[in-house]
Amino acid sequence: MKPSEEERGQLERISSDLLHRVEEIAAARNVACRGILVGSAARNTWLSGDRDIDIFIAVPEDGNLGDALEIAREIAPVHEERYAEHAYVHARIDGFDVDLVPCYDVRDPSKIKSAVDRTPFHSRYVSERIRGLEDEVLLLKQFMKGVGVYGSDLRTGGFSGYLAELLVIRYGSFLRVLEGASSWRPGTRINLAPGANIMAPLVVIDPVDPKRNVAAALTLDRMFQFVAAARCFLRSPDISFFFPLEAHTMSPDEIRAEIERRGTEFILLEIDAPDMVDDVLYPQMRKAEASIKNLLEREGFQVLRSDVDLVRGEDVRARLLFELSIWELPSVRIHIGPPVWEADHVSRFVKGHTSPLSGPYIDNGRLVVEIPRRYRKAVDLLEGEVHKISLGKHLSSGRIRTLSKREILEGVDESLAEFLTAYLNKRVRVC
């Protein structure tokens, strides 16, 4: 959990070398900028094994971020260019994941020009207040990892490292954070500074930017997954809380047996996706998941549960899994029309249903007809209609494959096995 002296020394050496390279290349190019080490590495709040280094390359407020990006490219000739609000460089250097991020060197956090400009202020704020509490932060971060709520990426929807640090600053220790969290309710507000009136599951006003909620990425479910685990730990402390529950990936035969035991129907949609960062694709996948669930339930099918996954390999594919408790329906369905006293609507309804199987008749004051159901099976509905609904900006144009339970079970590879195992074994710590 706590980095060894060897790990610390390695990180300090690489960070120092990178900062020196920023200065060296900037001087050679005659560019006014400076390198800033930010994040947990700058505050001694990083966990053993977390090999991340964030270097910000700050140009003057009237400078050009393109100059900083060119410096980043020269520092790491072998790199991947990523985009948040603007481009930055990601590289693997001596076993560390390094982000080289251009930003503006603003003097006042209320006058930032891009979202990343506030990060050096975060680093300064925490560094000035966290001394003596670093181990408490490490305990909290490791606990959050162990119970599955650490990470503010949109796939996880959990706690960021900065949020964990602010909670320790606010409550004073790891145990006091857990004690405080035990009484959280939806809409709990934690003010380290006066701030805006924000509605969210948890509101932690950013002391650097009072218009911002540091916990904006935290979902209600992840918040209370943490609350439940905190209560359990306080009731019965155990070292196991600091380590994820063992995740034995089920074999294809085990998966088949478990799915058959459930007696439900599974449908998997695979959608070709663009090669974009997870934080762009996951919201789109969740939107598509909600749209498909609505389509199924509008037509009378019943979704027990669903989930999404992203597969990266030679191509990028979004996986949307639906488990249905009702997946096949009768060939006849009732279509309820307008109240009989609404004459104009009744006339239009009758003209629109000239050959019903039964009806029209009156039930509870409304006109009713019985008509053939177009899709009796959920899988047929999705194959015929899913391309007509909104799946989100980045997925709507992708090729879609619809797999029935039989087809899913016939094609269980390693990544699908991991996804299905996580789905079938979904559980959190509660007591």
Short mmCIF file of C-alpha atoms in Angstrom, two decimals:
data_model
loop_
_atom_site.label_atom_id
_atom_site.label_comp_id
_atom_site.label_asym_id
_atom_site.label_seq_id
_atom_site.Cartn_x
_atom_site.Cartn_y
_atom_site.Cartn_z
CA MET A 1 0.00 0.00 0.00
CA LYS A 2 2.70 2.49 1.04
CA PRO A 3 5.42 2.90 -1.61
CA SER A 4 8.83 1.52 -0.73
CA GLU A 5 11.85 3.77 -0.57
CA GLU A 6 12.98 2.25 -3.85
CA GLU A 7 9.65 3.13 -5.53
CA ARG A 8 9.75 6.66 -4.13
CA GLY A 9 13.29 7.14 -5.31
CA GLN A 10 12.46 5.90 -8.79
CA LEU A 11 9.44 8.20 -9.09
CA GLU A 12 11.39 11.21 -7.80
CA ARG A 13 14.23 10.54 -10.24
CA ILE A 14 11.96 10.21 -13.28
CA SER A 15 9.85 13.24 -12.27
CA SER A 16 12.95 15.35 -11.77
CA ASP A 17 14.37 14.26 -15.14
CA LEU A 18 11.09 15.13 -16.90
CA LEU A 19 10.89 18.57 -15.28
CA HIS A 20 14.49 19.22 -16.28
CA ARG A 21 13.71 18.17 -19.86
CA VAL A 22 10.82 20.64 -19.98
CA GLU A 23 13.13 23.47 -18.94
CA GLU A 24 15.89 22.33 -21.29
CA ILE A 25 13.68 22.03 -24.39
CA ALA A 26 11.80 25.24 -23.59
CA ALA A 27 15.08 27.14 -23.37
CA ALA A 28 16.31 25.63 -26.64
CA ARG A 29 13.06 26.62 -28.37
CA ASN A 30 12.99 30.03 -26.67
CA VAL A 31 9.54 29.28 -25.26
CA ALA A 32 8.44 30.77 -21.94
CA CYS A 33 6.98 27.91 -19.89
CA ARG A 34 7.58 25.82 -16.79
CA GLY A 35 7.01 22.22 -15.77
CA ILE A 36 4.86 21.43 -12.74
CA LEU A 37 4.56 18.06 -11.03
CA VAL A 38 0.92 17.64 -9.95
CA GLY A 39 -1.34 14.87 -8.66
CA SER A 40 -0.68 12.41 -5.86
CA ALA A 41 2.98 12.04 -6.86
CA ALA A 42 3.54 15.68 -5.92
CA ARG A 43 1.88 15.23 -2.51
CA ASN A 44 3.22 11.82 -1.41
CA THR A 45 -0.30 10.41 -1.43
CA TRP A 46 0.21 7.76 -4.13
CA LEU A 47 -0.21 4.06 -3.49
CA SER A 48 2.41 1.44 -4.12
CA GLY A 49 1.96 0.10 -7.63
CA ASP A 50 0.26 3.26 -8.91
CA ARG A 51 2.91 4.24 -11.41
CA ASP A 52 1.44 7.49 -12.69
CA ILE A 53 3.26 10.78 -13.19
CA ASP A 54 1.44 13.95 -14.24
CA ILE A 55 3.59 16.78 -15.55
CA PHE A 56 1.87 20.01 -16.55
CA ILE A 57 3.65 22.25 -19.03
CA ALA A 58 2.44 25.74 -18.21
CA VAL A 59 2.66 28.60 -20.71
CA PRO A 60 1.89 32.25 -19.87
CA GLU A 61 -1.78 33.31 -19.99
CA ASP A 62 -1.17 34.96 -23.37
CA GLY A 63 1.00 32.04 -24.56
CA ASN A 64 0.31 29.22 -27.00
CA LEU A 65 -0.62 25.74 -25.78
CA GLY A 66 0.71 24.41 -29.07
CA ASP A 67 4.24 25.29 -27.91
CA ALA A 68 3.75 23.20 -24.77
CA LEU A 69 2.37 20.31 -26.82
CA GLU A 70 5.43 20.37 -29.09
CA ILE A 71 7.67 20.20 -26.02
CA ALA A 72 5.67 17.21 -24.74
CA ARG A 73 6.06 15.45 -28.09
CA GLU A 74 9.81 15.98 -28.03
CA ILE A 75 10.13 14.68 -24.46
CA ALA A 76 8.29 11.50 -25.42
CA PRO A 77 8.87 10.70 -29.11
CA VAL A 78 6.97 7.42 -28.66
CA HIS A 79 3.60 8.49 -27.33
CA GLU A 80 -0.15 8.43 -27.69
CA GLU A 81 -1.91 11.73 -28.23
CA ARG A 82 -5.08 12.02 -26.20
CA TYR A 83 -7.75 14.66 -25.91
CA ALA A 84 -9.62 16.03 -22.93
CA GLU A 85 -10.48 19.71 -23.33
CA HIS A 86 -7.39 19.91 -25.56
CA ALA A 87 -4.60 17.60 -26.68
CA TYR A 88 -2.02 16.12 -24.33
CA VAL A 89 0.66 13.44 -24.55
CA HIS A 90 0.50 10.07 -22.82
CA ALA A 91 3.62 7.89 -22.78
CA ARG A 92 5.20 4.95 -21.00
CA ILE A 93 8.56 6.03 -19.61
CA ASP A 94 10.75 3.69 -17.52
CA GLY A 95 7.73 1.70 -16.39
CA PHE A 96 5.62 4.74 -15.46
CA ASP A 97 2.49 6.05 -17.18
CA VAL A 98 3.30 9.69 -17.87
CA ASP A 99 0.86 12.40 -18.90
CA LEU A 100 2.41 15.60 -20.28
CA VAL A 101 -0.38 18.16 -20.22
CA PRO A 102 -0.26 21.70 -21.66
CA CYS A 103 -1.97 24.34 -19.52
CA TYR A 104 -2.06 28.08 -18.96
CA ASP A 105 -0.02 29.48 -16.06
CA VAL A 106 -2.88 31.53 -14.60
CA ARG A 107 -2.38 33.44 -11.36
CA ASP A 108 -6.02 33.48 -10.27
CA PRO A 109 -8.06 30.23 -10.29
CA SER A 110 -11.23 32.21 -10.98
CA LYS A 111 -9.74 33.19 -14.34
CA ILE A 112 -8.76 29.78 -15.73
CA LYS A 113 -8.82 29.47 -19.50
CA SER A 114 -9.21 25.68 -19.63
CA ALA A 115 -10.37 23.10 -17.07
CA VAL A 116 -6.86 21.70 -16.50
CA ASP A 117 -5.59 25.14 -15.44
CA ARG A 118 -7.08 24.63 -11.97
CA THR A 119 -5.07 21.44 -11.32
CA PRO A 120 -1.88 23.22 -10.13
CA PHE A 121 -4.08 25.14 -7.67
CA HIS A 122 -5.49 21.84 -6.42
CA SER A 123 -1.96 20.58 -5.90
CA ARG A 124 -0.96 23.68 -3.97
CA TYR A 125 -4.10 23.65 -1.82
CA VAL A 126 -3.69 20.02 -0.79
CA SER A 127 0.09 20.21 -0.32
CA GLU A 128 -0.32 23.05 2.17
CA ARG A 129 -2.84 21.11 4.28
CA ILE A 130 -2.02 17.42 3.95
CA ARG A 131 1.31 17.31 5.79
CA GLY A 132 1.13 14.70 8.54
CA LEU A 133 -2.01 13.18 7.01
CA GLU A 134 -0.43 11.44 4.02
CA ASP A 135 -0.79 7.96 5.55
CA GLU A 136 -4.45 8.64 6.32
CA VAL A 137 -4.99 9.43 2.64
CA LEU A 138 -3.21 6.21 1.66
CA LEU A 139 -5.49 4.22 3.96
CA LEU A 140 -8.60 5.86 2.52
CA LYS A 141 -7.52 5.37 -1.10
CA GLN A 142 -6.62 1.72 -0.50
CA PHE A 143 -9.94 1.15 1.27
CA MET A 144 -11.80 2.74 -1.65
CA LYS A 145 -9.89 0.50 -4.06
CA GLY A 146 -10.65 -2.54 -1.96
CA VAL A 147 -14.40 -1.92 -1.92
CA GLY A 148 -14.52 -0.95 -5.61
CA VAL A 149 -15.32 2.77 -5.50
CA TYR A 150 -11.98 4.39 -6.39
CA GLY A 151 -11.76 6.20 -9.70
CA SER A 152 -13.62 9.22 -11.06
CA ASP A 153 -13.58 8.00 -14.67
CA LEU A 154 -17.08 7.72 -16.10
CA ARG A 155 -16.83 3.95 -16.29
CA THR A 156 -16.33 3.68 -12.51
CA GLY A 157 -18.28 6.73 -11.30
CA GLY A 158 -16.36 6.70 -8.02
CA PHE A 159 -14.09 8.87 -5.87
CA SER A 160 -11.13 10.75 -7.36
CA GLY A 161 -7.80 10.98 -5.57
CA TYR A 162 -8.35 14.71 -5.04
CA LEU A 163 -11.76 14.01 -3.47
CA ALA A 164 -10.21 11.44 -1.12
CA GLU A 165 -7.59 13.99 -0.06
CA LEU A 166 -10.22 16.66 0.59
CA LEU A 167 -12.26 14.23 2.70
CA VAL A 168 -9.21 13.52 4.90
CA ILE A 169 -8.53 17.25 5.20
CA ARG A 170 -12.17 17.84 6.17
CA TYR A 171 -12.56 14.97 8.66
CA GLY A 172 -8.98 14.68 9.91
CA SER A 173 -8.31 10.94 9.55
CA PHE A 174 -9.25 7.79 7.69
CA LEU A 175 -11.50 6.50 10.48
CA ARG A 176 -13.26 9.82 10.85
CA VAL A 177 -14.01 9.85 7.13
CA LEU A 178 -15.68 6.45 7.54
CA GLU A 179 -17.58 7.66 10.61
CA GLY A 180 -18.76 10.75 8.76
CA ALA A 181 -19.71 8.76 5.67
CA SER A 182 -21.84 6.40 7.76
CA SER A 183 -24.44 9.12 8.16
CA TRP A 184 -24.38 10.50 4.60
CA ARG A 185 -27.69 10.89 2.83
CA PRO A 186 -28.44 11.77 -0.81
CA GLY A 187 -27.58 15.43 -1.27
CA THR A 188 -25.02 15.54 1.58
CA ARG A 189 -23.00 18.75 1.29
CA ILE A 190 -19.40 19.16 2.47
CA ASN A 191 -18.16 22.72 2.31
CA LEU A 192 -14.46 23.41 2.51
CA ALA A 193 -15.34 26.87 1.22
CA PRO A 194 -18.56 28.76 0.41
CA GLY A 195 -19.90 27.65 -2.92
CA ALA A 196 -22.69 27.42 -5.43
CA ASN A 197 -26.04 25.74 -4.81
CA ILE A 198 -25.41 22.39 -6.54
CA MET A 199 -27.65 19.33 -6.55
CA ALA A 200 -25.86 15.95 -6.62
CA PRO A 201 -25.66 12.71 -4.58
CA LEU A 202 -22.65 14.18 -2.76
CA VAL A 203 -21.59 17.81 -3.00
CA VAL A 204 -18.00 18.72 -2.07
CA ILE A 205 -17.36 22.31 -3.02
CA ASP A 206 -13.98 22.76 -4.66
CA PRO A 207 -12.03 25.19 -2.45
CA VAL A 208 -10.17 26.32 -5.57
CA ASP A 209 -13.30 26.83 -7.70
CA PRO A 210 -16.50 27.37 -5.64
CA LYS A 211 -18.70 26.82 -8.71
CA ARG A 212 -17.47 23.23 -9.04
CA ASN A 213 -18.48 20.01 -7.28
CA VAL A 214 -15.41 17.80 -6.77
CA ALA A 215 -17.77 14.82 -6.43
CA ALA A 216 -19.58 15.50 -9.72
CA ALA A 217 -18.51 12.16 -11.22
CA LEU A 218 -19.62 10.16 -8.17
CA THR A 219 -22.80 8.19 -8.79
CA LEU A 220 -25.44 7.57 -6.15
CA ASP A 221 -24.74 3.82 -6.23
CA ARG A 222 -20.97 4.21 -5.79
CA MET A 223 -21.54 6.73 -2.98
CA PHE A 224 -23.65 4.27 -1.02
CA GLN A 225 -21.43 1.34 -1.87
CA PHE A 226 -18.79 3.28 0.04
CA VAL A 227 -21.22 4.15 2.85
CA ALA A 228 -22.23 0.49 3.27
CA ALA A 229 -18.60 -0.66 3.33
CA ALA A 230 -17.69 2.07 5.85
CA ARG A 231 -20.42 0.90 8.22
CA CYS A 232 -19.33 -2.72 7.87
CA PHE A 233 -15.70 -1.89 8.54
CA LEU A 234 -16.49 0.22 11.61
CA ARG A 235 -18.65 -2.59 12.97
CA SER A 236 -16.07 -5.30 12.27
CA PRO A 237 -12.65 -4.03 11.05
CA ASP A 238 -10.80 -6.45 8.82
CA ILE A 239 -7.78 -6.20 6.53
CA SER A 240 -9.79 -7.77 3.69
CA PHE A 241 -11.62 -4.45 3.16
CA PHE A 242 -8.42 -3.01 1.73
CA PHE A 243 -8.23 -5.56 -1.08
CA PRO A 244 -10.76 -6.27 -3.84
CA LEU A 245 -12.86 -9.39 -3.46
CA GLU A 246 -11.16 -12.20 -5.36
CA ALA A 247 -12.44 -12.31 -8.91
CA HIS A 248 -12.03 -15.81 -10.29
CA THR A 249 -12.99 -15.63 -13.94
CA MET A 250 -15.52 -18.37 -14.61
CA SER A 251 -14.85 -20.91 -17.33
CA PRO A 252 -17.20 -21.08 -20.33
CA ASP A 253 -18.78 -24.21 -18.84
CA GLU A 254 -19.32 -22.49 -15.48
CA ILE A 255 -20.86 -19.50 -17.23
CA ARG A 256 -23.19 -21.74 -19.23
CA ALA A 257 -24.28 -23.57 -16.09
CA GLU A 258 -24.91 -20.34 -14.16
CA ILE A 259 -26.88 -18.72 -16.98
CA GLU A 260 -29.01 -21.84 -17.45
CA ARG A 261 -29.61 -21.98 -13.69
CA ARG A 262 -31.03 -18.45 -13.76
CA GLY A 263 -33.69 -19.44 -16.27
CA THR A 264 -33.71 -16.03 -17.95
CA GLU A 265 -32.90 -14.89 -21.47
CA PHE A 266 -29.71 -13.02 -22.35
CA ILE A 267 -29.25 -10.77 -25.37
CA LEU A 268 -25.90 -9.19 -26.24
CA LEU A 269 -25.49 -6.31 -28.66
CA GLU A 270 -22.03 -5.62 -30.07
CA ILE A 271 -21.65 -2.20 -31.68
CA ASP A 272 -18.61 -1.00 -33.60
CA ALA A 273 -17.29 2.11 -31.84
CA PRO A 274 -14.76 4.79 -32.74
CA ASP A 275 -11.34 4.71 -31.09
CA MET A 276 -12.03 7.36 -28.48
CA VAL A 277 -11.23 7.66 -24.76
CA ASP A 278 -13.43 5.75 -22.31
CA ASP A 279 -14.85 8.93 -20.78
CA VAL A 280 -16.36 9.79 -24.17
CA LEU A 281 -17.65 6.31 -25.01
CA TYR A 282 -19.05 5.17 -21.66
CA PRO A 283 -21.72 7.90 -21.40
CA GLN A 284 -22.76 7.03 -24.96
CA MET A 285 -22.97 3.36 -24.05
CA ARG A 286 -25.12 4.12 -21.02
CA LYS A 287 -27.39 6.24 -23.19
CA ALA A 288 -27.72 3.40 -25.69
CA GLU A 289 -28.39 0.96 -22.84
CA ALA A 290 -31.25 3.15 -21.55
CA SER A 291 -32.73 3.61 -25.05
CA ILE A 292 -32.73 -0.13 -25.73
CA LYS A 293 -34.23 -0.92 -22.34
CA ASN A 294 -37.02 1.59 -23.04
CA LEU A 295 -37.66 0.02 -26.45
CA LEU A 296 -37.93 -3.47 -24.94
CA GLU A 297 -40.23 -2.41 -22.13
CA ARG A 298 -42.46 -0.30 -24.38
CA GLU A 299 -43.15 -3.45 -26.37
CA GLY A 300 -44.02 -5.48 -23.28
CA PHE A 301 -40.75 -7.29 -22.57
CA GLN A 302 -39.25 -7.10 -19.08
CA VAL A 303 -35.57 -6.34 -18.45
CA LEU A 304 -34.25 -7.85 -15.24
CA ARG A 305 -30.84 -6.18 -15.40
CA SER A 306 -28.36 -4.83 -17.95
CA ASP A 307 -24.73 -3.73 -18.18
CA VAL A 308 -22.16 -2.42 -20.66
CA ASP A 309 -18.55 -3.19 -21.50
CA LEU A 310 -15.93 -1.85 -23.90
CA VAL A 311 -13.60 -4.15 -25.83
CA ARG A 312 -10.35 -2.77 -27.23
CA GLY A 313 -8.24 -4.80 -29.62
CA GLU A 314 -7.75 -4.55 -33.34
CA ASP A 315 -11.05 -2.72 -33.29
CA VAL A 316 -13.22 -1.11 -30.61
CA ARG A 317 -16.58 -2.64 -29.73
CA ALA A 318 -19.26 -1.61 -27.27
CA ARG A 319 -21.02 -4.52 -25.59
CA LEU A 320 -24.53 -4.06 -24.20
CA LEU A 321 -25.90 -6.99 -22.22
CA PHE A 322 -29.58 -7.40 -21.37
CA GLU A 323 -31.04 -10.08 -19.13
CA LEU A 324 -34.79 -10.50 -19.57
CA SER A 325 -37.33 -12.12 -17.29
CA ILE A 326 -39.98 -11.83 -20.03
CA TRP A 327 -38.56 -12.33 -23.52
CA GLU A 328 -41.39 -13.96 -25.48
CA LEU A 329 -44.96 -12.68 -25.70
CA PRO A 330 -48.32 -13.85 -27.11
CA SER A 331 -49.08 -13.12 -30.75
CA VAL A 332 -51.99 -10.84 -29.76
CA ARG A 333 -51.73 -7.56 -27.93
CA ILE A 334 -54.27 -5.09 -26.59
CA HIS A 335 -54.11 -1.57 -27.95
CA ILE A 336 -55.95 0.95 -25.80
CA GLY A 337 -57.48 3.89 -27.60
CA PRO A 338 -59.06 7.19 -26.54
CA PRO A 339 -61.99 7.75 -24.14
CA VAL A 340 -65.28 7.25 -25.98
CA TRP A 341 -66.40 10.80 -25.19
CA GLU A 342 -63.58 12.23 -27.31
CA ALA A 343 -65.41 11.84 -30.63
CA ASP A 344 -62.72 13.16 -32.97
CA HIS A 345 -60.03 10.92 -31.44
CA VAL A 346 -62.36 7.93 -31.55
CA SER A 347 -63.01 8.49 -35.26
CA ARG A 348 -59.29 8.64 -36.06
CA PHE A 349 -58.61 5.56 -33.93
CA VAL A 350 -61.27 3.50 -35.71
CA LYS A 351 -59.99 4.56 -39.14
CA GLY A 352 -56.50 3.52 -38.12
CA HIS A 353 -57.55 0.03 -37.07
CA THR A 354 -59.87 -1.29 -39.76
CA SER A 355 -59.00 -5.00 -39.40
CA PRO A 356 -58.31 -5.82 -35.74
CA LEU A 357 -58.39 -9.39 -34.46
CA SER A 358 -61.11 -8.29 -32.02
CA GLY A 359 -62.85 -5.01 -31.35
CA PRO A 360 -63.23 -2.24 -31.18
CA TYR A 361 -64.92 -2.59 -27.82
CA ILE A 362 -65.18 -0.44 -24.71
CA ASP A 363 -63.25 -1.18 -21.52
CA ASN A 364 -63.46 1.22 -18.61
CA GLY A 365 -64.72 3.97 -20.89
CA ARG A 366 -61.96 3.66 -23.48
CA LEU A 367 -61.99 2.15 -26.93
CA VAL A 368 -59.91 -1.02 -27.23
CA VAL A 369 -58.78 -3.25 -30.09
CA GLU A 370 -56.82 -6.49 -30.12
CA ILE A 371 -54.19 -6.59 -32.86
CA PRO A 372 -51.35 -8.88 -33.99
CA ARG A 373 -48.07 -8.30 -32.22
CA ARG A 374 -45.32 -7.47 -34.68
CA TYR A 375 -42.49 -8.94 -32.59
CA ARG A 376 -43.15 -11.85 -30.26
CA LYS A 377 -39.47 -12.33 -29.32
CA ALA A 378 -37.23 -9.68 -27.80
CA VAL A 379 -34.27 -10.68 -29.95
CA ASP A 380 -36.38 -10.19 -33.10
CA LEU A 381 -37.46 -6.75 -31.89
CA LEU A 382 -33.87 -5.64 -31.42
CA GLU A 383 -32.74 -7.04 -34.77
CA GLY A 384 -35.59 -5.20 -36.51
CA GLU A 385 -35.80 -1.91 -34.61
CA VAL A 386 -32.63 -1.09 -32.70
CA HIS A 387 -31.11 0.83 -35.61
CA LYS A 388 -34.10 3.20 -35.53
CA ILE A 389 -33.56 4.50 -31.98
CA SER A 390 -31.01 6.93 -30.57
CA LEU A 391 -27.87 5.14 -29.44
CA GLY A 392 -25.79 8.25 -28.90
CA LYS A 393 -23.64 10.34 -31.19
CA HIS A 394 -20.68 7.94 -31.45
CA LEU A 395 -22.55 4.62 -31.64
CA SER A 396 -25.50 5.33 -33.94
CA SER A 397 -23.46 4.78 -37.10
CA GLY A 398 -21.69 1.63 -35.90
CA ARG A 399 -22.38 -1.88 -37.21
CA ILE A 400 -24.63 -3.76 -34.76
CA ARG A 401 -24.62 -7.49 -34.07
CA THR A 402 -27.45 -8.99 -31.97
CA LEU A 403 -26.61 -12.26 -30.22
CA SER A 404 -29.12 -14.56 -28.55
CA LYS A 405 -28.30 -16.54 -25.41
CA ARG A 406 -27.30 -19.54 -27.51
CA GLU A 407 -24.95 -17.44 -29.64
CA ILE A 408 -23.46 -15.79 -26.55
CA LEU A 409 -22.70 -19.12 -24.93
CA GLU A 410 -21.16 -20.50 -28.10
CA GLY A 411 -18.68 -17.60 -28.34
CA VAL A 412 -17.35 -17.05 -24.82
CA ASP A 413 -13.78 -15.78 -25.22
CA GLU A 414 -11.52 -14.42 -22.45
CA SER A 415 -12.83 -10.85 -22.43
CA LEU A 416 -16.47 -11.94 -22.63
CA ALA A 417 -15.85 -14.41 -19.81
CA GLU A 418 -14.53 -11.59 -17.62
CA PHE A 419 -17.54 -9.41 -18.43
CA LEU A 420 -20.08 -12.16 -17.80
CA THR A 421 -18.33 -13.24 -14.60
CA ALA A 422 -18.50 -9.70 -13.23
CA TYR A 423 -22.14 -9.49 -14.22
CA LEU A 424 -23.15 -12.84 -12.73
CA ASN A 425 -21.15 -12.35 -9.51
CA LYS A 426 -22.16 -8.74 -8.88
CA ARG A 427 -22.02 -8.01 -5.16
CA VAL A 428 -20.88 -5.34 -2.70
CA ARG A 429 -20.02 -5.34 0.98
CA VAL A 430 -23.06 -4.76 3.19
CA CYS A 431 -23.80 -5.81 6.76
#
